[in-house]
Every structure is written in structure tokens, then in C-alpha cells.
Amino acid sequence: QMQLVESGGGSVQAGGSLTLSCVASRGSLSSMSSMAWFREAPEKEREGVAVISSGGGIIYYADSVKGRFTISRDSDKNTLYLQMNGLKPEDTAMYYCAAGTFYTERNWYLTEKYRYWGQGTQVTVSS
């Protein structure tokens, strides 16, 4: 079974930057055709932030983060990354790493498509 562990969360001021990492402590990310970041704020539904296909050929971002966040993956380090720039208070949420074996497509943001999830890392942005 895949085991994912997120890290890199923390508290920053608006306009700041933060880099999240997701390491597969068990299993290989190379076998996952779709790797994504989701986030969940209090009293809000879990929403897709970004997704990347194996090899990085296909990438999708939520409109709310497009131009500010960058998703990438490193097969050698067995790690998924999310570089977040220009952070806003509305970005405050628990961020989760997710992995799936489906072909990356337009409906990538559906949570039921992913088989494996990390425990999450908290990101707090103050104004």
C-alpha cells in the first residue's frame, strides 16, 4: 500500500511563500499516473488545488491559485511538491497530498478518483 507524508506547512503573512512536500514513504510515486494537492478549510468542502500526471506532461490548477502556485514531482526523490507564492488569507487550510492511477483529465478534482491520501499539513496565512 502507498503511504504518503506531507510536510512544509506553517504560518506566513499575506504575500509570503511556502513550499509543501509529499513523500511516498512506502511505494513509488512513479506508479501513480495522477498526483494532486487538495485543501480543506473549516466548514468548507475539500477542493482540488492542482494535479500533475506522470512525467509532468499534464497539469491542471484551480482558478483560485493559477499563476501563484506551481506543482511538480521528482521521481528520483519520490516526492511531490507545491510551491506557493503570493499567499492570501483565503489560502488558509489543511493541505492534503493525493495519488491515483487514473488518466489525468478535466475532472481531476473529484476526490473519489484518488486511492491514497496523506494526513495533511496546515497552512495559515495572516493578513
CSV table of N, CA and C in Angstrom, one decimal, residues 31-125:
chain,number,residue,atom,x,y,z
A,31,SER,N,4.5,5.0,-10.1
A,31,SER,CA,3.4,4.2,-10.4
A,31,SER,C,2.1,4.9,-10.4
A,32,MET,N,2.1,6.1,-9.9
A,32,MET,CA,0.8,6.9,-9.8
A,32,MET,C,0.7,7.8,-11.0
A,33,SER,N,-0.3,7.6,-11.8
A,33,SER,CA,-0.5,8.4,-13.0
A,33,SER,C,-0.9,9.8,-12.7
A,34,SER,N,-1.6,10.0,-11.6
A,34,SER,CA,-2.0,11.4,-11.2
A,34,SER,C,-1.7,11.6,-9.7
A,35,MET,N,-1.0,12.8,-9.5
A,35,MET,CA,-0.7,13.2,-8.1
A,35,MET,C,-1.2,14.6,-8.0
A,36,ALA,N,-1.9,14.8,-6.8
A,36,ALA,CA,-2.6,16.1,-6.7
A,36,ALA,C,-2.5,16.6,-5.2
A,37,TRP,N,-2.8,17.9,-5.1
A,37,TRP,CA,-2.9,18.6,-3.8
A,37,TRP,C,-4.3,19.1,-3.7
A,38,PHE,N,-4.9,18.8,-2.5
A,38,PHE,CA,-6.2,19.2,-2.2
A,38,PHE,C,-6.1,20.1,-0.9
A,39,ARG,N,-7.1,20.9,-0.6
A,39,ARG,CA,-7.1,21.6,0.7
A,39,ARG,C,-8.5,21.7,1.2
A,40,GLU,N,-8.6,21.8,2.5
A,40,GLU,CA,-9.9,21.8,3.2
A,40,GLU,C,-9.8,22.8,4.4
A,41,ALA,N,-10.7,23.8,4.3
A,41,ALA,CA,-10.8,24.9,5.3
A,41,ALA,C,-12.0,24.5,6.2
A,42,PRO,N,-12.0,25.0,7.4
A,42,PRO,CA,-13.2,24.8,8.3
A,42,PRO,C,-14.5,25.1,7.6
A,43,GLU,N,-15.5,24.2,7.8
A,43,GLU,CA,-16.8,24.4,7.2
A,43,GLU,C,-16.8,24.6,5.7
A,44,LYS,N,-15.8,24.1,5.0
A,44,LYS,CA,-15.8,24.1,3.6
A,44,LYS,C,-15.5,22.7,3.0
A,45,GLU,N,-15.9,22.5,1.8
A,45,GLU,CA,-15.6,21.2,1.2
A,45,GLU,C,-14.2,21.1,0.7
A,46,ARG,N,-13.7,19.9,0.7
A,46,ARG,CA,-12.3,19.7,0.2
A,46,ARG,C,-12.3,20.0,-1.3
A,47,GLU,N,-11.3,20.8,-1.7
A,47,GLU,CA,-11.2,21.2,-3.0
A,47,GLU,C,-9.9,20.9,-3.6
A,48,GLY,N,-9.9,20.6,-4.9
A,48,GLY,CA,-8.6,20.4,-5.6
A,48,GLY,C,-7.9,21.6,-5.9
A,49,VAL,N,-6.6,21.6,-5.6
A,49,VAL,CA,-5.7,22.7,-5.8
A,49,VAL,C,-4.9,22.6,-7.1
A,50,ALA,N,-4.3,21.5,-7.3
A,50,ALA,CA,-3.5,21.2,-8.6
A,50,ALA,C,-3.3,19.7,-8.7
A,51,VAL,N,-3.0,19.3,-10.0
A,51,VAL,CA,-2.8,17.9,-10.3
A,51,VAL,C,-1.7,17.8,-11.3
A,52,ILE,N,-0.9,16.8,-11.3
A,52,ILE,CA,0.2,16.6,-12.3
A,52,ILE,C,0.2,15.1,-12.7
A,53,SER,N,0.4,14.9,-14.0
A,53,SER,CA,0.5,13.5,-14.5
A,53,SER,C,1.9,12.9,-14.3
A,54,SER,N,2.0,11.7,-14.5
A,54,SER,CA,3.4,11.0,-14.5
A,54,SER,C,4.2,11.6,-15.6
A,55,GLY,N,5.4,12.1,-15.3
A,55,GLY,CA,6.2,12.8,-16.3
A,55,GLY,C,6.0,14.3,-16.4
A,56,GLY,N,4.9,14.7,-15.8
A,56,GLY,CA,4.6,16.2,-15.7
A,56,GLY,C,4.0,16.7,-17.0
A,57,GLY,N,3.6,15.9,-17.9
A,57,GLY,CA,3.1,16.4,-19.2
A,57,GLY,C,1.7,17.0,-19.1
A,58,ILE,N,0.9,16.7,-18.1
A,58,ILE,CA,-0.4,17.3,-18.0
A,58,ILE,C,-0.5,17.9,-16.6
A,59,ILE,N,-0.9,19.2,-16.5
A,59,ILE,CA,-1.0,19.9,-15.3
A,59,ILE,C,-2.3,20.7,-15.3
A,60,TYR,N,-3.0,20.7,-14.2
A,60,TYR,CA,-4.2,21.5,-14.0
A,60,TYR,C,-4.2,22.2,-12.7
A,61,TYR,N,-4.7,23.4,-12.7
A,61,TYR,CA,-4.8,24.2,-11.4
A,61,TYR,C,-6.2,24.7,-11.2
A,62,ALA,N,-6.5,24.9,-10.0
A,62,ALA,CA,-7.8,25.6,-9.6
A,62,ALA,C,-7.6,27.0,-10.1
A,63,ASP,N,-8.7,27.6,-10.5
A,63,ASP,CA,-8.6,29.0,-11.0
A,63,ASP,C,-8.1,30.0,-9.8
A,64,SER,N,-8.5,29.6,-8.6
A,64,SER,CA,-8.1,30.5,-7.5
A,64,SER,C,-6.6,30.5,-7.2
A,65,VAL,N,-5.8,29.6,-7.7
A,65,VAL,CA,-4.4,29.5,-7.4
A,65,VAL,C,-3.6,29.7,-8.7
A,66,LYS,N,-4.2,29.7,-9.8
A,66,LYS,CA,-3.5,29.7,-11.1
A,66,LYS,C,-2.6,31.0,-11.1
A,67,GLY,N,-1.3,30.8,-11.5
A,67,GLY,CA,-0.4,32.0,-11.6
A,67,GLY,C,0.3,32.2,-10.3
A,68,ARG,N,-0.1,31.6,-9.2
A,68,ARG,CA,0.5,31.7,-7.9
A,68,ARG,C,1.2,30.5,-7.4
A,69,PHE,N,0.6,29.3,-7.7
A,69,PHE,CA,1.1,28.0,-7.2
A,69,PHE,C,1.7,27.2,-8.4
A,70,THR,N,2.7,26.4,-8.0
A,70,THR,CA,3.3,25.5,-9.0
A,70,THR,C,3.4,24.1,-8.5
A,71,ILE,N,2.9,23.2,-9.2
A,71,ILE,CA,3.0,21.8,-8.8
A,71,ILE,C,4.1,21.1,-9.6
A,72,SER,N,4.9,20.2,-9.0
A,72,SER,CA,5.9,19.4,-9.6
A,72,SER,C,6.1,18.1,-8.9
A,73,ARG,N,6.8,17.2,-9.6
A,73,ARG,CA,7.2,15.9,-8.9
A,73,ARG,C,8.6,15.5,-9.3
A,74,ASP,N,9.2,14.8,-8.4
A,74,ASP,CA,10.6,14.4,-8.6
A,74,ASP,C,10.6,12.9,-8.4
A,75,SER,N,10.8,12.1,-9.5
A,75,SER,CA,10.7,10.6,-9.4
A,75,SER,C,11.9,10.1,-8.6
A,76,ASP,N,13.1,10.7,-8.8
A,76,ASP,CA,14.3,10.2,-8.1
A,76,ASP,C,14.2,10.4,-6.5
A,77,LYS,N,13.5,11.5,-6.1
A,77,LYS,CA,13.3,11.7,-4.7
A,77,LYS,C,12.0,11.2,-4.2
A,78,ASN,N,11.2,10.6,-5.1
A,78,ASN,CA,9.9,10.0,-4.7
A,78,ASN,C,9.0,11.1,-4.0
A,79,THR,N,9.0,12.3,-4.5
A,79,THR,CA,8.4,13.4,-3.9
A,79,THR,C,7.5,14.3,-4.8
A,80,LEU,N,6.4,14.8,-4.3
A,80,LEU,CA,5.5,15.7,-5.0
A,80,LEU,C,5.7,17.0,-4.2
A,81,TYR,N,5.7,18.1,-5.0
A,81,TYR,CA,5.9,19.5,-4.4
A,81,TYR,C,4.7,20.4,-4.8
A,82,LEU,N,4.5,21.4,-4.0
A,82,LEU,CA,3.6,22.5,-4.3
A,82,LEU,C,4.3,23.8,-3.8
A,83,GLN,N,4.8,24.6,-4.8
A,83,GLN,CA,5.4,25.9,-4.5
A,83,GLN,C,4.2,26.9,-4.5
A,84,MET,N,4.1,27.6,-3.3
A,84,MET,CA,3.0,28.6,-3.2
A,84,MET,C,3.6,30.0,-3.0
A,85,ASN,N,3.3,30.9,-3.9
A,85,ASN,CA,3.7,32.3,-3.9
A,85,ASN,C,2.5,33.2,-3.8
A,86,GLY,N,2.8,34.4,-3.3
A,86,GLY,CA,1.7,35.4,-3.2
A,86,GLY,C,0.5,34.9,-2.4
A,87,LEU,N,0.8,34.2,-1.2
A,87,LEU,CA,-0.2,33.6,-0.4
A,87,LEU,C,-1.2,34.7,0.1
A,88,LYS,N,-2.5,34.2,0.2
A,88,LYS,CA,-3.6,35.1,0.6
A,88,LYS,C,-4.2,34.4,1.8
A,89,PRO,N,-4.9,35.2,2.7
A,89,PRO,CA,-5.6,34.6,3.8
A,89,PRO,C,-6.6,33.5,3.5
A,90,GLU,N,-7.2,33.6,2.3
A,90,GLU,CA,-8.2,32.6,1.8
A,90,GLU,C,-7.5,31.3,1.5
A,91,ASP,N,-6.2,31.3,1.4
A,91,ASP,CA,-5.4,30.0,1.2
A,91,ASP,C,-5.3,29.2,2.4
A,92,THR,N,-5.6,29.8,3.6
A,92,THR,CA,-5.5,29.1,4.8
A,92,THR,C,-6.4,27.8,4.8
A,93,ALA,N,-5.8,26.7,5.1
A,93,ALA,CA,-6.5,25.4,5.0
A,93,ALA,C,-5.5,24.3,5.4
A,94,MET,N,-6.0,23.1,5.6
A,94,MET,CA,-5.2,21.9,5.7
A,94,MET,C,-5.0,21.4,4.3
A,95,TYR,N,-3.8,21.2,3.9
A,95,TYR,CA,-3.4,20.7,2.6
A,95,TYR,C,-3.1,19.2,2.6
A,96,TYR,N,-3.7,18.5,1.6
A,96,TYR,CA,-3.5,17.1,1.5
A,96,TYR,C,-2.9,16.6,0.2
A,97,CYS,N,-2.0,15.7,0.3
A,97,CYS,CA,-1.4,15.0,-0.9
A,97,CYS,C,-2.3,13.8,-1.3
A,98,ALA,N,-2.5,13.6,-2.6
A,98,ALA,CA,-3.4,12.5,-3.0
A,98,ALA,C,-2.7,11.9,-4.2
A,99,ALA,N,-2.9,10.6,-4.4
A,99,ALA,CA,-2.4,9.8,-5.5
A,99,ALA,C,-3.5,8.9,-6.1
A,100,GLY,N,-3.5,8.8,-7.4
A,100,GLY,CA,-4.4,7.9,-8.1
A,100,GLY,C,-3.8,7.3,-9.3
A,101,THR,N,-4.5,6.3,-9.9
A,101,THR,CA,-4.0,5.6,-11.0
A,101,THR,C,-4.8,5.9,-12.3
A,102,PHE,N,-5.6,6.9,-12.2
A,102,PHE,CA,-6.4,7.3,-13.4
A,102,PHE,C,-5.7,8.2,-14.3
A,103,TYR,N,-6.1,8.3,-15.6
A,103,TYR,CA,-5.5,9.2,-16.5
A,103,TYR,C,-5.9,10.6,-16.2
A,104,THR,N,-4.9,11.5,-16.0
A,104,THR,CA,-5.2,12.9,-15.6
A,104,THR,C,-6.1,13.6,-16.7
A,105,GLU,N,-7.2,14.0,-16.2
A,105,GLU,CA,-8.2,14.7,-17.1
A,105,GLU,C,-8.9,15.9,-16.5
A,106,ARG,N,-9.9,16.4,-17.2
A,106,ARG,CA,-10.5,17.6,-16.7
A,106,ARG,C,-11.2,17.5,-15.4
A,107,ASN,N,-11.7,16.3,-15.0
A,107,ASN,CA,-12.4,16.1,-13.8
A,107,ASN,C,-11.5,15.6,-12.7
A,108,TRP,N,-10.3,16.0,-12.7
A,108,TRP,CA,-9.2,15.6,-11.8
A,108,TRP,C,-9.5,15.9,-10.3
A,109,TYR,N,-10.4,16.9,-10.1
A,109,TYR,CA,-10.6,17.5,-8.8
A,109,TYR,C,-11.7,16.7,-8.0
A,110,LEU,N,-12.2,15.6,-8.6
A,110,LEU,CA,-13.1,14.7,-7.8
A,110,LEU,C,-12.3,13.8,-6.9
A,111,THR,N,-12.6,14.0,-5.6
A,111,THR,CA,-11.9,13.3,-4.5
A,111,THR,C,-12.0,11.8,-4.7
A,112,GLU,N,-13.1,11.2,-5.2
A,112,GLU,CA,-13.3,9.8,-5.3
A,112,GLU,C,-12.3,9.1,-6.3
A,113,LYS,N,-11.7,9.9,-7.1
A,113,LYS,CA,-10.7,9.4,-8.1
A,113,LYS,C,-9.4,8.9,-7.5
A,114,TYR,N,-9.1,9.4,-6.3
A,114,TYR,CA,-7.8,9.1,-5.6
A,114,TYR,C,-7.9,8.0,-4.6
A,115,ARG,N,-6.9,7.1,-4.7
A,115,ARG,CA,-6.9,5.9,-3.8
A,115,ARG,C,-6.1,6.2,-2.5
A,116,TYR,N,-5.1,7.0,-2.6
A,116,TYR,CA,-4.2,7.3,-1.4
A,116,TYR,C,-4.2,8.7,-1.0
A,117,TRP,N,-4.2,8.9,0.3
A,117,TRP,CA,-4.2,10.3,0.9
A,117,TRP,C,-3.2,10.4,2.0
A,118,GLY,N,-2.5,11.6,2.1
A,118,GLY,CA,-1.7,11.8,3.3
A,118,GLY,C,-2.5,12.3,4.4
A,119,GLN,N,-1.8,12.6,5.6
A,119,GLN,CA,-2.5,13.0,6.8
A,119,GLN,C,-2.8,14.5,6.8
A,120,GLY,N,-2.1,15.3,5.9
A,120,GLY,CA,-2.3,16.7,5.8
A,120,GLY,C,-1.2,17.5,6.5
A,121,THR,N,-1.1,18.8,6.0
A,121,THR,CA,-0.2,19.7,6.7
A,121,THR,C,-0.9,21.1,6.7
A,122,GLN,N,-0.9,21.8,7.8
A,122,GLN,CA,-1.6,23.0,8.0
A,122,GLN,C,-0.9,24.2,7.4
A,123,VAL,N,-1.6,25.0,6.6
A,123,VAL,CA,-1.1,26.3,6.1
A,123,VAL,C,-2.0,27.4,6.6
A,124,THR,N,-1.4,28.4,7.3
A,124,THR,CA,-2.1,29.5,7.8
A,124,THR,C,-1.5,30.8,7.3
A,125,VAL,N,-2.3,31.6,6.7
A,125,VAL,CA,-1.9,32.9,6.1
A,125,VAL,C,-2.6,34.0,6.8
